CSV table of C-alpha atoms and ligand atoms in Angstrom, one decimal:
chain,number,residue,atom,x,y,z
D,325,UNK,CA,57.9,-115.4,-114.4
D,326,UNK,CA,57.8,-111.8,-113.6
D,327,UNK,CA,61.1,-110.1,-112.8
D,328,UNK,CA,60.8,-107.1,-110.6
D,329,UNK,CA,63.4,-104.3,-110.0
D,330,UNK,CA,63.6,-101.9,-107.1
D,331,UNK,CA,61.5,-99.2,-108.9
D,332,UNK,CA,58.7,-101.6,-109.6
D,333,UNK,CA,58.8,-102.9,-106.2
D,334,UNK,CA,58.4,-99.5,-104.6
D,335,UNK,CA,55.4,-98.8,-107.1
D,336,UNK,CA,53.3,-101.7,-106.1
D,337,UNK,CA,54.6,-102.0,-102.5
D,338,UNK,CA,51.6,-100.1,-101.0
D,339,UNK,CA,49.2,-102.4,-102.9
D,340,UNK,CA,51.1,-105.3,-101.6
D,341,UNK,CA,50.5,-104.2,-98.1
D,342,UNK,CA,46.9,-103.7,-98.8
D,343,UNK,CA,46.7,-107.3,-100.3
D,344,UNK,CA,45.4,-105.9,-103.6
D,345,UNK,CA,48.0,-107.6,-105.9
D,346,UNK,CA,47.5,-110.6,-108.1
D,347,UNK,CA,49.1,-113.9,-107.0
D,348,UNK,CA,52.0,-113.7,-109.5
D,349,UNK,CA,52.8,-110.0,-108.7
D,350,UNK,CA,52.6,-111.0,-105.0
D,351,UNK,CA,55.2,-113.5,-105.6
D,352,UNK,CA,57.4,-111.3,-107.5
D,353,UNK,CA,57.4,-108.7,-104.6
D,354,UNK,CA,58.4,-111.5,-102.2
D,355,UNK,CA,61.1,-112.8,-104.5
D,356,UNK,CA,62.5,-109.3,-104.9
D,357,UNK,CA,62.3,-108.6,-101.0
D,358,UNK,CA,64.2,-111.8,-100.4
D,359,UNK,CA,67.1,-110.6,-102.5
D,360,UNK,CA,67.1,-107.0,-101.9
D,361,UNK,CA,67.9,-105.6,-98.4
D,362,UNK,CA,67.1,-102.0,-99.3
D,363,UNK,CA,63.6,-102.9,-100.4
D,364,UNK,CA,63.0,-105.0,-97.3
D,365,UNK,CA,63.8,-101.9,-95.3
D,366,UNK,CA,61.4,-100.0,-97.3
D,367,UNK,CA,58.8,-102.5,-96.9
D,368,UNK,CA,59.2,-102.3,-93.0
D,369,UNK,CA,59.2,-98.5,-93.2
D,370,UNK,CA,55.9,-98.3,-95.2
D,371,UNK,CA,54.2,-100.9,-92.8
D,372,UNK,CA,55.5,-98.8,-89.9
D,373,UNK,CA,54.2,-95.7,-91.4
D,374,UNK,CA,50.8,-97.3,-91.9
D,375,UNK,CA,50.5,-98.5,-88.3
D,376,UNK,CA,51.7,-95.1,-86.9
D,377,UNK,CA,49.0,-93.4,-89.1
D,378,UNK,CA,46.4,-95.8,-87.9
D,379,UNK,CA,47.4,-95.4,-84.4
D,380,UNK,CA,47.1,-91.7,-84.7
D,381,UNK,CA,43.7,-91.5,-86.5
D,382,UNK,CA,42.0,-94.3,-84.7
D,383,UNK,CA,42.5,-92.4,-81.3
D,384,UNK,CA,39.4,-90.5,-82.4
D,385,UNK,CA,36.3,-92.3,-81.4
D,386,UNK,CA,32.6,-91.4,-81.4
D,387,UNK,CA,31.4,-89.5,-78.4
D,388,UNK,CA,30.8,-91.7,-75.4
D,389,UNK,CA,26.9,-91.4,-75.2
D,390,UNK,CA,26.6,-91.6,-79.1
D,391,UNK,CA,25.6,-95.3,-79.1
D,392,UNK,CA,22.9,-94.6,-76.4
D,393,UNK,CA,21.5,-91.6,-78.4
D,394,UNK,CA,21.5,-93.7,-81.5
D,395,UNK,CA,19.8,-96.8,-79.8
D,396,UNK,CA,17.1,-94.4,-78.4
D,397,UNK,CA,16.5,-92.9,-81.8
D,398,UNK,CA,16.2,-96.3,-83.5
D,399,UNK,CA,13.9,-97.7,-81.0
D,400,UNK,CA,11.7,-94.7,-81.2
D,401,UNK,CA,11.7,-95.1,-85.1
D,402,UNK,CA,10.8,-98.9,-84.6
D,403,UNK,CA,7.7,-98.0,-82.6
D,404,UNK,CA,6.6,-95.5,-85.1
D,405,UNK,CA,7.1,-98.0,-88.0
D,406,UNK,CA,4.9,-100.5,-86.1
D,407,UNK,CA,2.1,-97.9,-85.8
D,408,UNK,CA,-0.5,-97.8,-88.6
D,409,UNK,CA,-0.3,-94.9,-91.0
D,410,UNK,CA,-3.7,-93.4,-90.0
D,411,UNK,CA,-2.5,-93.1,-86.4
D,412,UNK,CA,0.7,-91.4,-87.5
D,413,UNK,CA,-1.3,-88.9,-89.4
D,414,UNK,CA,-3.5,-87.9,-86.5
D,415,UNK,CA,-1.1,-85.3,-85.4
D,416,UNK,CA,0.4,-84.2,-82.1
D,417,UNK,CA,-2.1,-85.4,-79.6
D,418,UNK,CA,-2.5,-89.0,-80.8
D,419,UNK,CA,1.2,-89.3,-81.0
D,420,UNK,CA,1.3,-88.0,-77.5
D,421,UNK,CA,-1.1,-90.5,-76.1
D,422,UNK,CA,0.6,-93.4,-77.9
D,423,UNK,CA,3.8,-92.4,-76.4
D,424,UNK,CA,2.4,-92.4,-72.9
D,425,UNK,CA,2.4,-96.3,-73.2
D,426,UNK,CA,6.2,-96.2,-74.1
D,427,UNK,CA,9.2,-95.7,-71.6
D,428,UNK,CA,10.1,-92.3,-70.4
D,429,UNK,CA,13.2,-91.9,-72.4
D,430,UNK,CA,11.2,-92.8,-75.7
D,431,UNK,CA,8.8,-90.1,-74.9
D,432,UNK,CA,11.4,-87.5,-74.2
D,433,UNK,CA,13.0,-88.5,-77.5
D,434,UNK,CA,9.6,-88.3,-79.4
D,435,UNK,CA,9.2,-84.7,-77.9
D,436,UNK,CA,12.7,-83.7,-79.0
D,437,UNK,CA,12.1,-85.1,-82.5
D,438,UNK,CA,8.8,-83.1,-82.6
D,439,UNK,CA,10.5,-80.0,-81.6
D,440,UNK,CA,13.2,-80.6,-84.2
D,441,UNK,CA,10.7,-81.3,-87.0
D,442,UNK,CA,9.0,-78.0,-86.1
D,443,UNK,CA,12.3,-76.1,-86.2
D,444,UNK,CA,13.2,-77.5,-89.5
D,445,UNK,CA,9.7,-76.8,-91.0
D,446,UNK,CA,9.9,-73.2,-89.7
D,447,UNK,CA,13.2,-72.6,-91.5
D,448,UNK,CA,12.3,-74.3,-94.7
D,449,UNK,CA,9.2,-72.2,-95.0
D,450,UNK,CA,10.2,-68.8,-93.8
D,451,UNK,CA,13.9,-68.4,-95.0
D,452,UNK,CA,14.1,-66.8,-98.4
D,453,UNK,CA,16.8,-68.0,-100.8
D,454,UNK,CA,20.0,-66.7,-99.8
D,455,UNK,CA,20.2,-63.5,-101.9
D,456,UNK,CA,23.9,-63.5,-102.2
D,457,UNK,CA,24.4,-67.1,-103.1
D,458,UNK,CA,26.5,-67.7,-106.0
D,459,UNK,CA,25.1,-69.6,-109.1
D,460,UNK,CA,26.1,-73.2,-109.7
D,461,UNK,CA,27.1,-72.2,-113.3
D,462,UNK,CA,29.8,-69.8,-112.0
D,463,UNK,CA,31.0,-72.2,-109.4
D,464,UNK,CA,31.2,-75.0,-112.0
D,465,UNK,CA,32.9,-72.8,-114.3
D,466,UNK,CA,35.5,-71.8,-111.8
D,467,UNK,CA,36.3,-75.4,-110.7
D,468,UNK,CA,36.4,-76.6,-114.3
D,469,UNK,CA,38.9,-73.8,-115.3
D,470,UNK,CA,41.0,-74.5,-112.2
D,471,UNK,CA,41.1,-78.2,-113.3
D,472,UNK,CA,41.5,-77.5,-116.8
D,473,UNK,CA,43.4,-74.3,-117.3
D,474,UNK,CA,45.6,-74.3,-114.2
D,475,UNK,CA,46.4,-78.1,-114.5
D,476,UNK,CA,48.0,-77.5,-117.9
D,477,UNK,CA,50.6,-75.6,-116.3
D,478,UNK,CA,51.1,-78.1,-113.6
D,479,UNK,CA,53.9,-80.1,-115.3
D,480,UNK,CA,55.8,-76.9,-116.0
D,481,UNK,CA,55.4,-75.5,-112.7
D,482,UNK,CA,56.8,-78.5,-111.0
D,483,UNK,CA,59.6,-79.5,-113.3
D,484,UNK,CA,61.2,-76.2,-114.1
D,485,UNK,CA,62.8,-74.2,-111.3
D,486,UNK,CA,62.1,-70.9,-113.1
D,487,UNK,CA,58.6,-69.4,-112.2
D,488,UNK,CA,56.5,-69.0,-115.3
D,489,UNK,CA,56.5,-65.4,-116.6
D,490,UNK,CA,53.7,-65.6,-118.9
D,491,UNK,CA,51.7,-63.0,-116.9
D,492,UNK,CA,53.9,-60.3,-118.5
D,493,UNK,CA,52.4,-61.2,-121.9
D,494,UNK,CA,49.0,-60.0,-120.6
D,495,UNK,CA,47.4,-56.7,-119.4
D,496,UNK,CA,49.7,-55.2,-116.9
D,497,UNK,CA,46.7,-54.0,-114.7
D,498,UNK,CA,45.9,-57.7,-114.1
D,499,UNK,CA,49.3,-58.4,-113.0
D,500,UNK,CA,48.7,-55.7,-110.6
D,501,UNK,CA,46.1,-57.8,-108.8
D,502,UNK,CA,48.6,-60.3,-107.7
D,503,UNK,CA,50.4,-57.5,-105.8
D,504,UNK,CA,47.6,-57.1,-103.4
D,505,UNK,CA,47.4,-60.9,-102.3
D,506,UNK,CA,49.3,-61.9,-99.2
D,507,UNK,CA,50.3,-65.2,-100.8
D,508,UNK,CA,53.9,-65.3,-99.1
D,509,UNK,CA,52.3,-65.5,-95.6
D,510,UNK,CA,51.1,-69.0,-96.5
D,511,UNK,CA,54.1,-70.1,-98.4
D,512,UNK,CA,52.1,-69.9,-101.8
D,513,UNK,CA,54.0,-68.9,-104.8
D,514,UNK,CA,52.4,-66.7,-107.4
D,515,UNK,CA,53.0,-68.0,-110.8
D,516,UNK,CA,51.0,-66.1,-113.4
D,517,UNK,CA,47.9,-64.1,-114.2
D,518,UNK,CA,45.8,-64.0,-117.3
D,519,UNK,CA,42.6,-63.3,-118.9
D,520,UNK,CA,40.6,-66.6,-119.0
D,521,UNK,CA,37.5,-66.7,-120.9
D,522,UNK,CA,35.2,-69.6,-121.6
D,523,UNK,CA,31.4,-70.1,-121.9
D,524,UNK,CA,31.0,-66.3,-122.6
D,525,UNK,CA,32.4,-65.2,-119.4
D,526,UNK,CA,35.7,-63.5,-119.1
D,527,UNK,CA,37.5,-63.1,-115.9
D,528,UNK,CA,41.0,-62.7,-114.5
D,529,UNK,CA,42.7,-66.0,-113.4
D,530,UNK,CA,45.7,-65.9,-111.0
D,531,UNK,CA,47.5,-69.2,-110.4
D,532,UNK,CA,49.4,-70.0,-107.2
D,533,UNK,CA,50.9,-73.2,-105.9
D,534,UNK,CA,52.2,-74.7,-102.7
D,535,UNK,CA,54.2,-77.9,-102.8
D,536,UNK,CA,52.4,-80.1,-105.4
D,537,UNK,CA,49.1,-78.3,-105.2
D,538,UNK,CA,47.6,-75.5,-107.3
D,539,UNK,CA,45.3,-72.7,-106.3
D,540,UNK,CA,43.4,-70.6,-108.7
D,541,UNK,CA,42.0,-67.1,-107.9
D,542,UNK,CA,39.3,-65.8,-110.3
D,543,UNK,CA,37.9,-62.3,-110.5
D,544,UNK,CA,34.6,-62.5,-112.1
D,545,UNK,CA,32.0,-59.9,-112.9
D,546,UNK,CA,29.1,-59.9,-110.3
D,547,UNK,CA,26.3,-60.1,-113.0
D,548,UNK,CA,23.0,-61.9,-113.0
D,549,UNK,CA,24.4,-65.1,-114.2
D,550,UNK,CA,26.8,-65.2,-111.3
D,551,UNK,CA,24.0,-65.2,-108.8
D,552,UNK,CA,21.8,-68.1,-107.9
D,553,UNK,CA,18.7,-65.9,-107.6
D,554,UNK,CA,19.4,-64.4,-111.0
D,555,UNK,CA,19.3,-60.9,-109.7
D,556,UNK,CA,22.4,-58.9,-108.5
D,557,UNK,CA,22.2,-57.8,-104.9
D,558,UNK,CA,22.2,-54.1,-104.3
D,559,UNK,CA,24.6,-54.3,-101.3
D,560,UNK,CA,28.4,-54.0,-101.6
D,561,UNK,CA,28.9,-57.6,-101.2
D,562,UNK,CA,31.6,-57.4,-98.5
D,563,UNK,CA,28.9,-57.7,-95.9
D,564,UNK,CA,28.5,-61.3,-96.8
D,565,UNK,CA,32.1,-62.1,-95.8
D,566,UNK,CA,33.6,-65.3,-96.7
D,567,UNK,CA,31.5,-67.7,-98.5
D,568,UNK,CA,32.3,-71.4,-98.9
D,569,UNK,CA,31.2,-74.1,-101.3
D,570,UNK,CA,32.0,-77.7,-101.8
D,571,UNK,CA,31.3,-79.6,-104.8
D,572,UNK,CA,29.6,-83.0,-105.0
D,573,UNK,CA,32.5,-85.1,-105.5
D,574,UNK,CA,34.4,-83.4,-102.7
D,575,UNK,CA,37.0,-82.7,-105.1
D,576,UNK,CA,37.2,-78.9,-105.0
D,577,UNK,CA,36.5,-76.4,-102.4
D,578,UNK,CA,35.6,-72.9,-103.4
D,579,UNK,CA,35.8,-69.8,-101.2
D,580,UNK,CA,34.5,-66.4,-102.2
D,581,UNK,CA,34.2,-62.8,-101.4
D,582,UNK,CA,31.9,-60.4,-103.2
D,583,UNK,CA,32.2,-56.7,-103.9
D,584,UNK,CA,29.4,-54.7,-105.5
D,585,UNK,CA,30.7,-55.3,-109.0
D,586,UNK,CA,32.9,-58.4,-108.6
D,587,UNK,CA,33.2,-61.9,-107.2
D,588,UNK,CA,36.5,-63.1,-106.1
D,589,UNK,CA,36.8,-66.9,-106.0
D,590,UNK,CA,39.5,-69.2,-104.6
D,591,UNK,CA,39.5,-72.8,-105.8
D,592,UNK,CA,41.6,-75.6,-104.8
D,593,UNK,CA,41.7,-79.3,-103.7
D,594,UNK,CA,42.7,-78.3,-100.2
D,595,UNK,CA,40.4,-78.9,-97.2
D,596,UNK,CA,37.6,-76.2,-96.7
D,597,UNK,CA,39.4,-74.9,-93.8
D,598,UNK,CA,42.7,-74.6,-95.6
D,599,UNK,CA,40.9,-73.1,-98.6
D,600,UNK,CA,39.3,-70.5,-96.4
D,601,UNK,CA,42.6,-69.6,-94.9
D,602,UNK,CA,44.1,-69.1,-98.3
D,603,UNK,CA,41.2,-67.1,-99.5
D,604,UNK,CA,41.5,-64.8,-96.6
D,605,UNK,CA,45.1,-63.9,-97.6
D,606,UNK,CA,44.5,-63.9,-101.3
D,607,UNK,CA,40.8,-63.0,-102.1
D,608,UNK,CA,40.2,-60.7,-99.2
D,609,UNK,CA,42.8,-58.1,-99.8
D,610,UNK,CA,42.0,-58.1,-103.6
D,611,UNK,CA,38.4,-57.6,-102.9
D,612,UNK,CA,39.2,-54.7,-100.6
D,613,UNK,CA,41.3,-53.2,-103.3
D,614,UNK,CA,38.6,-53.7,-105.7
D,615,UNK,CA,36.0,-52.0,-103.5
D,616,UNK,CA,38.4,-48.9,-103.5
D,617,UNK,CA,38.4,-48.9,-107.3
D,618,UNK,CA,34.7,-49.4,-107.5
D,619,UNK,CA,33.8,-46.6,-105.0
D,620,UNK,CA,35.8,-44.2,-107.2
D,621,UNK,CA,33.8,-44.9,-110.3
B,1408,UNK,CA,11.3,-112.2,-85.8
B,1409,UNK,CA,9.9,-109.3,-83.8
B,1410,UNK,CA,11.0,-105.8,-84.6
B,1411,UNK,CA,12.6,-105.4,-81.2
B,1412,UNK,CA,14.6,-108.6,-81.7
B,1413,UNK,CA,15.7,-107.6,-85.2
B,1414,UNK,CA,16.7,-104.1,-84.0
B,1415,UNK,CA,18.9,-105.8,-81.3
B,1416,UNK,CA,20.4,-107.9,-84.0
B,1417,UNK,CA,21.1,-104.8,-86.1
B,1418,UNK,CA,22.5,-103.0,-83.2
B,1419,UNK,CA,24.7,-105.8,-82.3
B,1420,UNK,CA,26.2,-106.1,-85.9
B,1421,UNK,CA,26.2,-102.5,-86.9
B,1422,UNK,CA,27.2,-100.5,-83.7
B,1423,UNK,CA,30.7,-101.9,-83.6
B,1424,UNK,CA,31.5,-99.8,-86.7
B,1425,UNK,CA,30.4,-96.6,-85.1
B,1426,UNK,CA,33.9,-95.4,-84.3
B,1427,UNK,CA,35.1,-95.9,-87.9
B,1428,UNK,CA,32.1,-94.2,-89.4
B,1429,UNK,CA,32.4,-91.3,-86.9
B,1430,UNK,CA,36.1,-90.7,-87.9
B,1431,UNK,CA,35.4,-90.7,-91.5
B,1432,UNK,CA,32.2,-88.5,-91.1
B,1433,UNK,CA,34.5,-86.1,-89.2
B,1434,UNK,CA,36.8,-85.9,-92.5
B,1435,UNK,CA,33.7,-85.3,-94.6
B,1436,UNK,CA,32.0,-82.5,-92.6
B,1437,UNK,CA,34.7,-81.4,-90.3
B,1438,UNK,CA,32.6,-80.7,-87.2
B,1439,UNK,CA,31.7,-83.0,-84.5
B,1440,UNK,CA,28.1,-82.3,-84.1
B,1441,UNK,CA,27.6,-82.6,-88.0
B,1442,UNK,CA,29.5,-85.8,-88.0
B,1443,UNK,CA,27.4,-87.1,-85.3
B,1444,UNK,CA,24.2,-86.2,-87.3
B,1445,UNK,CA,25.7,-87.8,-90.5
B,1446,UNK,CA,26.4,-91.2,-88.6
B,1447,UNK,CA,23.0,-91.2,-86.9
B,1448,UNK,CA,21.4,-90.6,-90.2
B,1449,UNK,CA,23.5,-93.3,-91.7
B,1450,UNK,CA,22.4,-95.8,-89.1
B,1451,UNK,CA,18.9,-94.8,-89.4
B,1452,UNK,CA,18.9,-95.3,-93.2
B,1453,UNK,CA,20.8,-98.6,-92.6
B,1454,UNK,CA,18.1,-99.7,-90.2
B,1455,UNK,CA,15.4,-98.9,-92.5
B,1456,UNK,CA,16.8,-101.0,-95.3
B,1457,UNK,CA,18.3,-103.6,-93.1
B,1458,UNK,CA,15.8,-106.2,-94.4
B,1459,UNK,CA,17.5,-105.9,-97.8
B,1460,UNK,CA,20.9,-106.5,-96.3
B,1461,UNK,CA,22.3,-109.9,-97.4
B,1462,UNK,CA,24.0,-111.5,-94.4
B,1463,UNK,CA,27.4,-112.6,-95.5
B,1464,UNK,CA,28.2,-109.6,-97.4
B,1465,UNK,CA,30.4,-106.7,-95.8
B,1466,UNK,CA,28.2,-104.8,-93.5
B,1467,UNK,CA,31.0,-102.2,-92.9
B,1468,UNK,CA,31.4,-101.3,-96.6
B,1469,UNK,CA,27.6,-101.3,-96.8
B,1470,UNK,CA,27.5,-98.7,-93.9
B,1471,UNK,CA,30.2,-96.5,-95.5
B,1472,UNK,CA,28.3,-96.5,-98.8
B,1473,UNK,CA,25.1,-95.5,-97.1
B,1474,UNK,CA,27.2,-92.6,-95.3
B,1475,UNK,CA,28.8,-91.3,-98.4
B,1476,UNK,CA,25.6,-91.4,-100.3
B,1477,UNK,CA,23.8,-89.5,-97.6
B,1478,UNK,CA,26.6,-87.0,-97.6
B,1479,UNK,CA,26.6,-86.6,-101.4
B,1480,UNK,CA,22.8,-86.0,-101.2
B,1481,UNK,CA,23.3,-83.2,-98.6
B,1482,UNK,CA,25.9,-81.6,-100.8
B,1483,UNK,CA,23.6,-81.7,-103.9
B,1484,UNK,CA,20.8,-80.3,-102.0
B,1485,UNK,CA,22.7,-77.5,-100.2
B,1486,UNK,CA,25.6,-76.7,-102.4
B,1487,UNK,CA,26.2,-76.8,-106.1
B,1488,UNK,CA,26.3,-79.5,-108.7
B,1489,UNK,CA,29.4,-80.3,-110.5
B,1490,UNK,CA,29.8,-81.3,-114.1
B,1491,UNK,CA,32.0,-84.5,-113.9
B,1492,UNK,CA,35.3,-83.6,-115.1
B,1493,UNK,CA,37.3,-86.2,-116.8
B,1494,UNK,CA,40.0,-87.6,-114.5
B,1495,UNK,CA,43.5,-86.7,-115.5
B,1496,UNK,CA,46.0,-89.5,-115.1
B,1497,UNK,CA,48.0,-88.7,-112.1
B,1498,UNK,CA,51.5,-87.9,-113.1
B,1499,UNK,CA,54.2,-90.0,-111.6
B,1500,UNK,CA,56.5,-88.0,-109.5
B,1501,UNK,CA,59.9,-89.4,-110.5
B,1502,UNK,CA,61.6,-88.8,-107.2
B,1503,UNK,CA,60.7,-91.5,-104.6
B,1504,UNK,CA,63.1,-91.3,-101.6
B,1505,UNK,CA,63.0,-93.9,-98.9
B,1506,UNK,CA,60.3,-93.7,-96.2
B,1507,UNK,CA,61.7,-92.2,-93.0
B,1508,UNK,CA,61.8,-94.5,-89.9
B,1509,UNK,CA,60.7,-93.6,-86.4
B,1510,UNK,CA,58.0,-91.2,-87.2
B,1511,UNK,CA,55.8,-89.9,-84.3
B,1512,UNK,CA,51.8,-89.9,-84.5
B,1513,UNK,CA,51.8,-86.2,-84.6
B,1514,UNK,CA,54.1,-86.0,-87.5
B,1515,UNK,CA,52.3,-88.3,-89.6
B,1516,UNK,CA,48.8,-86.9,-88.6
B,1517,UNK,CA,50.1,-83.4,-89.6
B,1518,UNK,CA,51.3,-84.8,-92.9
B,1519,UNK,CA,47.7,-86.4,-93.4
B,1520,UNK,CA,46.0,-83.2,-92.6
B,1521,UNK,CA,48.0,-81.3,-95.3
B,1522,UNK,CA,47.0,-83.9,-97.9
B,1523,UNK,CA,44.5,-82.4,-100.4
B,1524,UNK,CA,41.2,-83.7,-99.4
B,1525,UNK,CA,40.7,-85.6,-102.9
B,1526,UNK,CA,43.6,-87.9,-101.8
B,1527,UNK,CA,43.1,-87.8,-98.1
B,1528,UNK,CA,39.8,-89.8,-98.1
B,1529,UNK,CA,41.0,-92.8,-100.2
B,1530,UNK,CA,44.0,-92.9,-98.1
B,1531,UNK,CA,42.0,-93.1,-94.9
B,1532,UNK,CA,39.7,-95.7,-96.3
B,1533,UNK,CA,42.5,-97.9,-97.6
B,1534,UNK,CA,45.3,-97.5,-95.1
B,1535,UNK,CA,43.5,-96.7,-91.8
B,1536,UNK,CA,40.0,-98.3,-92.3
B,1537,UNK,CA,41.3,-101.0,-94.3
B,1538,UNK,CA,38.5,-101.0,-97.1
B,1539,UNK,CA,39.5,-102.8,-100.3
B,1540,UNK,CA,40.0,-100.7,-103.5
B,1541,UNK,CA,36.7,-102.2,-104.9
B,1542,UNK,CA,34.9,-101.1,-101.7
B,1543,UNK,CA,36.4,-97.6,-101.8
B,1544,UNK,CA,35.3,-97.2,-105.5
B,1545,UNK,CA,31.8,-98.3,-104.5
B,1546,UNK,CA,31.6,-96.1,-101.3
B,1547,UNK,CA,33.0,-92.9,-103.0
B,1548,UNK,CA,31.2,-93.6,-106.2
B,1549,UNK,CA,34.2,-93.2,-108.4
B,1550,UNK,CA,36.0,-95.8,-110.8
B,1551,UNK,CA,38.4,-98.1,-109.3
B,1552,UNK,CA,41.1,-96.8,-111.6
B,1553,UNK,CA,40.6,-93.3,-110.0
B,1554,UNK,CA,40.8,-94.8,-106.6
B,1555,UNK,CA,44.1,-96.4,-107.4
B,1556,UNK,CA,45.6,-93.3,-109.0
B,1557,UNK,CA,44.5,-91.1,-106.1
B,1558,UNK,CA,45.9,-93.7,-103.6
B,1559,UNK,CA,49.1,-93.8,-105.5
B,1560,UNK,CA,49.6,-90.1,-105.5
B,1561,UNK,CA,48.1,-89.5,-102.1
B,1562,UNK,CA,50.5,-91.9,-100.4
B,1563,UNK,CA,53.5,-90.5,-102.4
B,1564,UNK,CA,52.7,-87.0,-101.3
B,1565,UNK,CA,52.3,-88.1,-97.7
B,1566,UNK,CA,55.8,-89.9,-97.8
B,1567,UNK,CA,57.2,-86.8,-99.4
B,1568,UNK,CA,56.0,-84.5,-96.7
B,1569,UNK,CA,57.4,-86.9,-94.1
B,1570,UNK,CA,60.8,-87.0,-96.0
B,1571,UNK,CA,61.0,-83.3,-96.2
B,1572,UNK,CA,60.0,-83.1,-92.5
B,1573,UNK,CA,62.5,-85.6,-91.5
B,1574,UNK,CA,65.2,-83.6,-93.4
B,1575,UNK,CA,64.4,-80.3,-91.8
B,1576,UNK,CA,64.7,-81.7,-88.5
B,1577,UNK,CA,68.0,-83.6,-89.4
B,1578,UNK,CA,66.5,-87.0,-88.9
B,1579,UNK,CA,68.2,-89.8,-90.6
B,1580,UNK,CA,67.0,-90.6,-94.1
B,1581,UNK,CA,68.8,-93.4,-95.7
B,1582,UNK,CA,70.1,-92.2,-99.1
B,1583,UNK,CA,70.3,-94.9,-101.9
F,130,ZN,ZN1,65.2,-103.6,-104.3
F,131,ZN,ZN1,43.0,-69.6,-116.8
């Protein structure tokens, strides 16, 4: 027989509501709820929260004509699938004639599809690789350092009331960079700056937080390895404005500004939109400051 | 069965999940037009492999899986590849105050929006779209243990946000 206290109860309560507990744990939850009014109240409150949440989110539905558009597309595809390969490869005119036999709406869809294919084709052939795109190596390094380096400090950041002052142990000019970011505007706290160095690259790492979430700002050199193309563009970088990258597992968002000599990256687990807002207040002023320094040299 | 008849059957079974897919797609791509594209693509892919779908299994989870897969493929193609980082065990936040009562939809929605994306998606899939933990692991292509720790932490952060909100507006929060 499993005995459950209030703490255990709260720990498993959400999984109980989701019907994800074993039979025994389920029983233990019910037995505890029978005896404990406080936990019965918490159970009601969490069920309430969940249904309010569901009500709020499920108010969003697909656009009204969405299903019709989808139905048309699928019916069109079904027609194409039923056509022998040779006919499909005959090109525009045979498709055109074949489609004369099908209802008007399908024909219109077919034309739209053809136009769309044309547009995609045009773009994929004529647009050169985006010259200022950052390299996967740099982005991976920034996210793994955010995850590794910054997270080590997590426990300290959130358990001690005192901000961490380790920044003072490092080069004072690095501390200086933190002065230019407008972190207060977004309710962010600036914790420390240091020189981070892994995989042969050295960069400045500034760590901020808001509630339970960490934000890293990296200032890296804009060298060949930082660029996807492998060559450093000759521009001053700022013309590219804010760039945004999302990683595959959807875990991190990276927003970046470039100057002629540096890349300023902001990494967090916030949404892309939130991360971009943060980058505007942290990375943009720092990149403007860097530009001033670079133009003097 | 004729292709048209099969298509009607597919539409009948699959289209009722369109709203759910669209809502989650909006979280993935954050733009209505792109979300519609993603869901259209999902249905298109699903239709193409519908003959492989075993009736009796969960069609909804299968559609979600196709959608996430298609989204991940897009990200891989367009953005950067991530070296998988070992999941750090979510720390237990010791303080767990009672959940506030009488919350409005606006309040909970605001708290949900502030939740880091990493936690937001599992919470949406579990608590709103009602997928099982196993289904979420399959859909998001992460281990079940990771789903559980993200859910645990995400739900807790969400509650903390609401507690702080309730406090700041002087709403009643029962103290233990
Ligand atoms: Zn109790
Ligand atoms: Zn560091």
